[in-house]
């Protein structure tokens, strides 16, 4: 069976840099970014999406509805903004 | 004007224009709310619930602010009074599904009397008590659920009081369903909420939560990850044990699990029976 692939999406303007998703991810997919969002938090970036196994520990433990995981043809890390100027 | 997009899979149950919410970074309330919304989402996808029938009721406190972020009919009621409000909802229209989502101070502190009597009546509602073990909104005073010896702003030498074990309280008062989970195990919490949402009578789910800002900060776990990791060590999942065997202690451990599952008639059914049986 071919390996399953996932798109990991961070909603940058909701992330509060709590680090819970980064600490819980078993595959080291996520890391603290070096850019700030409009609230002054270094939002998480899905740096290594090809390693994601789709366990959704990040999604289920994020207190801010700021990260989610969707199965897809190809692995991808996305950063999106809910609020667009 | 900024345009706000629905992005997250739970955004249809939220008010994305109000996000980010007011809770501090790493606050467990958001994890508990997320588990509740996933439970509703799954039940709806399975055709087992109509989410438009949910009435989401909160009292006062950090947790209680959740009513402002959800896209259900919702009420943000006075401190301790979420349960009587939810009772009014159910009695006015028994088709509705009242869900109380509020803090430990709100439910078993100031609202304690409403809590035991709603359980005694087996009043048809689901109560989710987010227990961060402190009065958080007001700055970290001791709560009836603060474990022994814990430092709070009003117990500077450590808490001398014996805390409520809300599980035993709900059981002895007569609740149909009693469980305790933790934000460190959100899938177990979600499954329990799914089950309890479909039951009748009084259902009580306590959710141990993390408040890094005031609870954690005062006891040496300032960062959300540290407090989360520590709580995961404090909690102990036990299957098939009775409420009186559960522990509630920061040192010895806090027992998680499902402790009571009864199917005694809820208040609405009992009321209908006496009304039908009466001569009026
Ligand atoms: C009648 C009344 N008494 C006291 C208060 C002050 N007060 C606001 S929130 C709160 C306690 C909140 O604790 P909890 O219910 O555990 O919620 P948390 O903030 O921890 O989520 C208190 C005492 C109030 N708002 N109304
Ligand atoms: S858990 Fe959520 S809020 Fe916390 S760092 Fe990760 S994406 Fe950001
Ligand atoms: S789904 Fe699991 S493996 Fe993938 S990013 Fe989230 S926590 Fe990491
Ligand atoms: S004070 Fe505590 S409970 Fe309130 S929002 Fe902050 S972390 Fe959460």
PDB file of N, CA, C and O and ligand atoms in Angstrom, chain A residues 15-19 21 44 62-64 66-67, ligand 2:
ATOM      1  N   UNK A  15      -2.846  31.444  15.361  1.00  0.00           N
ATOM      2  CA  UNK A  15      -1.840  30.758  16.180  1.00  0.00           C
ATOM      3  C   UNK A  15      -1.302  31.693  17.257  1.00  0.00           C
ATOM      4  O   UNK A  15      -1.018  32.855  17.005  1.00  0.00           O
ATOM      5  N   UNK A  16      -1.183  31.143  18.489  1.00  0.00           N
ATOM      6  CA  UNK A  16      -0.666  31.947  19.606  1.00  0.00           C
ATOM      7  C   UNK A  16       0.675  31.441  20.118  1.00  0.00           C
ATOM      8  O   UNK A  16       1.048  31.717  21.255  1.00  0.00           O
ATOM      9  N   UNK A  17       1.362  30.666  19.330  1.00  0.00           N
ATOM     10  CA  UNK A  17       2.746  30.278  19.656  1.00  0.00           C
ATOM     11  C   UNK A  17       2.807  29.468  20.959  1.00  0.00           C
ATOM     12  O   UNK A  17       3.801  29.527  21.675  1.00  0.00           O
ATOM     13  N   UNK A  18       1.753  28.699  21.283  1.00  0.00           N
ATOM     14  CA  UNK A  18       1.779  27.970  22.551  1.00  0.00           C
ATOM     15  C   UNK A  18       2.731  26.789  22.486  1.00  0.00           C
ATOM     16  O   UNK A  18       3.204  26.300  23.513  1.00  0.00           O
ATOM     17  N   UNK A  19       2.984  26.288  21.293  1.00  0.00           N
ATOM     18  CA  UNK A  19       3.966  25.210  21.139  1.00  0.00           C
ATOM     19  C   UNK A  19       3.433  23.807  21.388  1.00  0.00           C
ATOM     20  O   UNK A  19       4.178  22.829  21.283  1.00  0.00           O
ATOM     21  N   UNK A  21       1.307  21.910  19.671  1.00  0.00           N
ATOM     22  CA  UNK A  21       1.329  21.050  18.472  1.00  0.00           C
ATOM     23  C   UNK A  21       2.756  20.596  18.170  1.00  0.00           C
ATOM     24  O   UNK A  21       2.985  19.436  17.805  1.00  0.00           O
ATOM     25  N   UNK A  44       3.319  28.930  14.062  1.00  0.00           N
ATOM     26  CA  UNK A  44       3.904  27.630  13.714  1.00  0.00           C
ATOM     27  C   UNK A  44       3.947  27.451  12.195  1.00  0.00           C
ATOM     28  O   UNK A  44       3.036  27.888  11.492  1.00  0.00           O
ATOM     29  N   UNK A  62      -4.819  21.617  19.461  1.00  0.00           N
ATOM     30  CA  UNK A  62      -4.618  23.063  19.293  1.00  0.00           C
ATOM     31  C   UNK A  62      -5.775  23.801  19.964  1.00  0.00           C
ATOM     32  O   UNK A  62      -6.929  23.579  19.619  1.00  0.00           O
ATOM     33  N   UNK A  63      -5.493  24.677  20.921  1.00  0.00           N
ATOM     34  CA  UNK A  63      -6.569  25.393  21.607  1.00  0.00           C
ATOM     35  C   UNK A  63      -7.180  26.503  20.758  1.00  0.00           C
ATOM     36  O   UNK A  63      -8.162  27.114  21.162  1.00  0.00           O
ATOM     37  N   UNK A  64      -6.600  26.776  19.603  1.00  0.00           N
ATOM     38  CA  UNK A  64      -6.967  27.976  18.856  1.00  0.00           C
ATOM     39  C   UNK A  64      -7.554  27.719  17.465  1.00  0.00           C
ATOM     40  O   UNK A  64      -7.662  28.664  16.682  1.00  0.00           O
ATOM     41  N   UNK A  66      -6.259  26.537  14.975  1.00  0.00           N
ATOM     42  CA  UNK A  66      -5.259  27.167  14.107  1.00  0.00           C
ATOM     43  C   UNK A  66      -4.474  26.176  13.266  1.00  0.00           C
ATOM     44  O   UNK A  66      -3.578  26.600  12.524  1.00  0.00           O
ATOM     45  N   UNK A  67      -4.751  24.879  13.394  1.00  0.00           N
ATOM     46  CA  UNK A  67      -4.020  23.921  12.556  1.00  0.00           C
ATOM     47  C   UNK A  67      -4.929  22.743  12.248  1.00  0.00           C
ATOM     48  O   UNK A  67      -5.716  22.322  13.110  1.00  0.00           O
TER      49      UNK A  67
HETATM   50  S1  LIG C   2      -1.208  24.369  19.048  1.00  0.00           S
HETATM   51 FE1  LIG C   2      -2.259  25.863  17.718  1.00  0.00          FE
HETATM   52  S2  LIG C   2      -1.936  27.853  18.697  1.00  0.00           S
HETATM   53 FE2  LIG C   2      -0.482  26.427  19.629  1.00  0.00          FE
HETATM   54  S3  LIG C   2       1.390  26.699  18.427  1.00  0.00           S
HETATM   55 FE3  LIG C   2       0.243  25.020  17.475  1.00  0.00          FE
HETATM   56  S4  LIG C   2      -1.013  25.977  15.869  1.00  0.00           S
HETATM   57 FE4  LIG C   2      -0.292  27.616  17.231  1.00  0.00          FE
END
